[in-house]
Amino acid sequence: ASPACTELEVVMLDWLGQMLGLPDEFLARSGGEAGGVIQGTASEATLVALLGAKARVMQRVKEQHPEWSDTDILSKLVGYCNKQAHSSVERAGLLGGVQLRSLKPDNKRRLRGETLREAIEEDIRKGLIPFYVVATLGTTSSCAFDDLDEIGDVCKSHENVWLHVDAAYAGSAFICPEYRYLMKGIEKADSFNFNPHKWMLVNFDCSALWLKQPRWIVDAFNVDPLYLKHDQQGSAPDYRHWQIPLGRRFRALKLWFVLRLHGVEYLQEYIRKHIALAHLYEKLCTSDDRFELYEEVTMGLVCFRLKGSNNLNKELLRRINGRGKIHLVPSEIDDIYFLRLAICSRYTEES
Ligand code: PLP
């Protein structure tokens, strides 16, 4: 019910989208229905996008098979993600009442187009209906990047499977043009999400979601009781239909403050400094015979371990965290346990 809140949110998400180099088809300034909305978290964004994808596929399949009931169709829907996708993706499947398959990544932990294509074709042969794919740019465990370009082609060639991009953490780095190669193929996506609250100096919570066709979400969520009707319906995005709750906060305001206070160049320098610190730490690890890297360093995350057993590394972590100076969160992939140094505080310095 607050026009100022809506207006600023539309403008802020256009600013932010332009800062990331998102194609105009995602932005309100393109003059169409597209645009961004602030969600609370990336988990919510993944679920909202899944519900939009579900609404779109339901309509298409009903046109093709008017004799099928909603339950018939729902039981056939299947979505896909990298095995390394965040647990919130699996959860979105559970909440949305659809099957989600997690697919094996390549040896660099990226989901590749060919793997997706094989899974989709196998499921089509079984009579299932592929409808949703989540590509992760910057996985939680090791900050790996799915091959968005290849995945996008596969989605486009299979009756327009909805492609959602989860860049919760790494998305902030796309404000620096030199990292945009990692989102090559973004124009093939239907929705894109990242959390400015993770790595762009915006206070929690602020998760930015852009949609090319918000109508599928608006339609999926639109219930319009008399007490929510108003005279200006249709003149601006009615964000209550773009999200799960009805009420909403004025989160665009803090985005406005951060962008106006710091400016784009400062924010770019902030990201670059963190990535440079991560590379410095990487060098410290590789120049010490006792350590090895688990993953290539691309952003502010360094995945490393002591050469040796998992137990040895668990003991190292216990000692580091026990001192209370530095806090590291470990992960484990394919039975290899490693430590993760994440540079993400405003106060982190070389020392
Ligand atoms: N997706 C990725 C890649 C993440 O790294 C995370 C959190 O670490 C999430 C989703 C979940 O984010 P949120 O807490 O905003 O739901």
PDB file of N, CA and C in Angstrom, residues 130-172:
ATOM      1  N   PRO A 130      10.109 -32.445 -17.632  1.00  0.00           N
ATOM      2  CA  PRO A 130      11.131 -31.546 -17.088  1.00  0.00           C
ATOM      3  C   PRO A 130      10.635 -30.103 -17.164  1.00  0.00           C
ATOM      4  N   PHE A 131      10.767 -29.343 -16.078  1.00  0.00           N
ATOM      5  CA  PHE A 131      10.185 -27.985 -16.110  1.00  0.00           C
ATOM      6  C   PHE A 131      11.056 -26.915 -15.448  1.00  0.00           C
ATOM      7  N   TYR A 132      12.086 -27.299 -14.680  1.00  0.00           N
ATOM      8  CA  TYR A 132      12.803 -26.300 -13.879  1.00  0.00           C
ATOM      9  C   TYR A 132      14.244 -26.740 -13.676  1.00  0.00           C
ATOM     10  N   VAL A 133      15.167 -25.796 -13.870  1.00  0.00           N
ATOM     11  CA  VAL A 133      16.581 -26.080 -13.612  1.00  0.00           C
ATOM     12  C   VAL A 133      17.153 -24.938 -12.780  1.00  0.00           C
ATOM     13  N   VAL A 134      17.909 -25.301 -11.769  1.00  0.00           N
ATOM     14  CA  VAL A 134      18.636 -24.275 -11.011  1.00  0.00           C
ATOM     15  C   VAL A 134      20.119 -24.403 -11.349  1.00  0.00           C
ATOM     16  N   ALA A 135      20.696 -23.337 -11.899  1.00  0.00           N
ATOM     17  CA  ALA A 135      22.139 -23.298 -12.113  1.00  0.00           C
ATOM     18  C   ALA A 135      22.735 -22.492 -10.972  1.00  0.00           C
ATOM     19  N   THR A 136      23.788 -23.015 -10.364  1.00  0.00           N
ATOM     20  CA  THR A 136      24.422 -22.304  -9.256  1.00  0.00           C
ATOM     21  C   THR A 136      25.701 -21.628  -9.741  1.00  0.00           C
ATOM     22  N   LEU A 137      25.772 -20.340  -9.503  1.00  0.00           N
ATOM     23  CA  LEU A 137      27.018 -19.621  -9.788  1.00  0.00           C
ATOM     24  C   LEU A 137      27.647 -19.318  -8.434  1.00  0.00           C
ATOM     25  N   GLY A 138      28.620 -20.117  -8.070  1.00  0.00           N
ATOM     26  CA  GLY A 138      29.256 -19.979  -6.761  1.00  0.00           C
ATOM     27  C   GLY A 138      28.597 -20.916  -5.756  1.00  0.00           C
ATOM     28  N   THR A 139      28.971 -22.203  -5.817  1.00  0.00           N
ATOM     29  CA  THR A 139      28.348 -23.162  -4.893  1.00  0.00           C
ATOM     30  C   THR A 139      28.797 -22.875  -3.455  1.00  0.00           C
ATOM     31  N   THR A 140      27.992 -23.298  -2.527  1.00  0.00           N
ATOM     32  CA  THR A 140      28.255 -22.989  -1.124  1.00  0.00           C
ATOM     33  C   THR A 140      29.548 -23.656  -0.639  1.00  0.00           C
ATOM     34  N   SER A 141      29.700 -24.931  -0.952  1.00  0.00           N
ATOM     35  CA  SER A 141      30.853 -25.661  -0.416  1.00  0.00           C
ATOM     36  C   SER A 141      32.170 -25.137  -0.946  1.00  0.00           C
ATOM     37  N   SER A 142      32.263 -24.931  -2.281  1.00  0.00           N
ATOM     38  CA  SER A 142      33.597 -24.625  -2.814  1.00  0.00           C
ATOM     39  C   SER A 142      33.602 -23.512  -3.849  1.00  0.00           C
ATOM     40  N   CYS A 143      32.469 -22.814  -4.002  1.00  0.00           N
ATOM     41  CA  CYS A 143      32.385 -21.695  -4.944  1.00  0.00           C
ATOM     42  C   CYS A 143      32.723 -22.123  -6.377  1.00  0.00           C
ATOM     43  N   ALA A 144      32.103 -23.215  -6.804  1.00  0.00           N
ATOM     44  CA  ALA A 144      32.235 -23.658  -8.199  1.00  0.00           C
ATOM     45  C   ALA A 144      31.110 -23.024  -9.013  1.00  0.00           C
ATOM     46  N   PHE A 145      31.329 -22.919 -10.325  1.00  0.00           N
ATOM     47  CA  PHE A 145      30.358 -22.242 -11.201  1.00  0.00           C
ATOM     48  C   PHE A 145      29.826 -23.206 -12.244  1.00  0.00           C
ATOM     49  N   ASP A 146      28.520 -23.430 -12.227  1.00  0.00           N
ATOM     50  CA  ASP A 146      27.915 -24.278 -13.262  1.00  0.00           C
ATOM     51  C   ASP A 146      28.094 -23.615 -14.623  1.00  0.00           C
ATOM     52  N   ASP A 147      28.095 -24.438 -15.674  1.00  0.00           N
ATOM     53  CA  ASP A 147      28.251 -23.880 -17.017  1.00  0.00           C
ATOM     54  C   ASP A 147      26.897 -23.369 -17.512  1.00  0.00           C
ATOM     55  N   LEU A 148      26.645 -22.116 -17.182  1.00  0.00           N
ATOM     56  CA  LEU A 148      25.342 -21.520 -17.465  1.00  0.00           C
ATOM     57  C   LEU A 148      25.025 -21.501 -18.957  1.00  0.00           C
ATOM     58  N   ASP A 149      26.039 -21.221 -19.766  1.00  0.00           N
ATOM     59  CA  ASP A 149      25.848 -21.118 -21.206  1.00  0.00           C
ATOM     60  C   ASP A 149      25.338 -22.453 -21.772  1.00  0.00           C
ATOM     61  N   GLU A 150      26.002 -23.534 -21.404  1.00  0.00           N
ATOM     62  CA  GLU A 150      25.590 -24.858 -21.897  1.00  0.00           C
ATOM     63  C   GLU A 150      24.216 -25.230 -21.333  1.00  0.00           C
ATOM     64  N   ILE A 151      24.020 -24.954 -20.058  1.00  0.00           N
ATOM     65  CA  ILE A 151      22.748 -25.317 -19.407  1.00  0.00           C
ATOM     66  C   ILE A 151      21.596 -24.540 -20.054  1.00  0.00           C
ATOM     67  N   GLY A 152      21.871 -23.263 -20.344  1.00  0.00           N
ATOM     68  CA  GLY A 152      20.848 -22.426 -20.979  1.00  0.00           C
ATOM     69  C   GLY A 152      20.412 -22.992 -22.313  1.00  0.00           C
ATOM     70  N   ASP A 153      21.374 -23.488 -23.115  1.00  0.00           N
ATOM     71  CA  ASP A 153      21.015 -24.062 -24.419  1.00  0.00           C
ATOM     72  C   ASP A 153      20.122 -25.281 -24.239  1.00  0.00           C
ATOM     73  N   VAL A 154      20.443 -26.110 -23.254  1.00  0.00           N
ATOM     74  CA  VAL A 154      19.644 -27.321 -23.037  1.00  0.00           C
ATOM     75  C   VAL A 154      18.222 -26.939 -22.611  1.00  0.00           C
ATOM     76  N   CYS A 155      18.098 -25.936 -21.735  1.00  0.00           N
ATOM     77  CA  CYS A 155      16.764 -25.512 -21.277  1.00  0.00           C
ATOM     78  C   CYS A 155      15.942 -24.989 -22.456  1.00  0.00           C
ATOM     79  N   LYS A 156      16.595 -24.223 -23.313  1.00  0.00           N
ATOM     80  CA  LYS A 156      15.870 -23.638 -24.454  1.00  0.00           C
ATOM     81  C   LYS A 156      15.432 -24.715 -25.444  1.00  0.00           C
ATOM     82  N   SER A 157      16.247 -25.779 -25.554  1.00  0.00           N
ATOM     83  CA  SER A 157      15.905 -26.765 -26.581  1.00  0.00           C
ATOM     84  C   SER A 157      14.899 -27.806 -26.077  1.00  0.00           C
ATOM     85  N   HIS A 158      14.426 -27.670 -24.848  1.00  0.00           N
ATOM     86  CA  HIS A 158      13.441 -28.641 -24.343  1.00  0.00           C
ATOM     87  C   HIS A 158      12.182 -27.941 -23.862  1.00  0.00           C
ATOM     88  N   GLU A 159      11.385 -27.487 -24.783  1.00  0.00           N
ATOM     89  CA  GLU A 159      10.096 -26.856 -24.479  1.00  0.00           C
ATOM     90  C   GLU A 159      10.217 -25.827 -23.382  1.00  0.00           C
ATOM     91  N   ASN A 160      11.311 -25.033 -23.480  1.00  0.00           N
ATOM     92  CA  ASN A 160      11.406 -23.893 -22.601  1.00  0.00           C
ATOM     93  C   ASN A 160      11.354 -24.218 -21.104  1.00  0.00           C
ATOM     94  N   VAL A 161      12.263 -25.063 -20.691  1.00  0.00           N
ATOM     95  CA  VAL A 161      12.393 -25.371 -19.260  1.00  0.00           C
ATOM     96  C   VAL A 161      12.843 -24.081 -18.555  1.00  0.00           C
ATOM     97  N   TRP A 162      12.249 -23.771 -17.421  1.00  0.00           N
ATOM     98  CA  TRP A 162      12.564 -22.523 -16.685  1.00  0.00           C
ATOM     99  C   TRP A 162      13.958 -22.634 -16.084  1.00  0.00           C
ATOM    100  N   LEU A 163      14.813 -21.668 -16.385  1.00  0.00           N
ATOM    101  CA  LEU A 163      16.168 -21.678 -15.834  1.00  0.00           C
ATOM    102  C   LEU A 163      16.306 -20.579 -14.779  1.00  0.00           C
ATOM    103  N   HIS A 164      16.550 -21.018 -13.552  1.00  0.00           N
ATOM    104  CA  HIS A 164      16.762 -20.080 -12.440  1.00  0.00           C
ATOM    105  C   HIS A 164      18.247 -20.083 -12.094  1.00  0.00           C
ATOM    106  N   VAL A 165      18.816 -18.906 -11.867  1.00  0.00           N
ATOM    107  CA  VAL A 165      20.230 -18.819 -11.505  1.00  0.00           C
ATOM    108  C   VAL A 165      20.356 -18.413 -10.043  1.00  0.00           C
ATOM    109  N   ASP A 166      21.018 -19.277  -9.276  1.00  0.00           N
ATOM    110  CA  ASP A 166      21.280 -18.988  -7.868  1.00  0.00           C
ATOM    111  C   ASP A 166      22.732 -18.534  -7.741  1.00  0.00           C
ATOM    112  N   ALA A 167      22.903 -17.224  -7.593  1.00  0.00           N
ATOM    113  CA  ALA A 167      24.252 -16.658  -7.426  1.00  0.00           C
ATOM    114  C   ALA A 167      24.318 -15.981  -6.064  1.00  0.00           C
ATOM    115  N   ALA A 168      23.730 -16.632  -5.055  1.00  0.00           N
ATOM    116  CA  ALA A 168      23.516 -16.018  -3.740  1.00  0.00           C
ATOM    117  C   ALA A 168      24.745 -15.265  -3.240  1.00  0.00           C
ATOM    118  N   TYR A 169      25.873 -15.938  -3.240  1.00  0.00           N
ATOM    119  CA  TYR A 169      27.096 -15.300  -2.741  1.00  0.00           C
ATOM    120  C   TYR A 169      27.852 -14.583  -3.857  1.00  0.00           C
ATOM    121  N   ALA A 170      28.170 -15.313  -4.936  1.00  0.00           N
ATOM    122  CA  ALA A 170      29.110 -14.784  -5.935  1.00  0.00           C
ATOM    123  C   ALA A 170      28.521 -13.666  -6.786  1.00  0.00           C
ATOM    124  N   GLY A 171      27.203 -13.552  -6.811  1.00  0.00           N
ATOM    125  CA  GLY A 171      26.560 -12.543  -7.658  1.00  0.00           C
ATOM    126  C   GLY A 171      27.094 -11.140  -7.436  1.00  0.00           C
ATOM    127  N   SER A 172      27.468 -10.808  -6.201  1.00  0.00           N
ATOM    128  CA  SER A 172      27.978  -9.459  -5.913  1.00  0.00           C
ATOM    129  C   SER A 172      29.200  -9.133  -6.766  1.00  0.00           C
TER     130      SER A 172
END
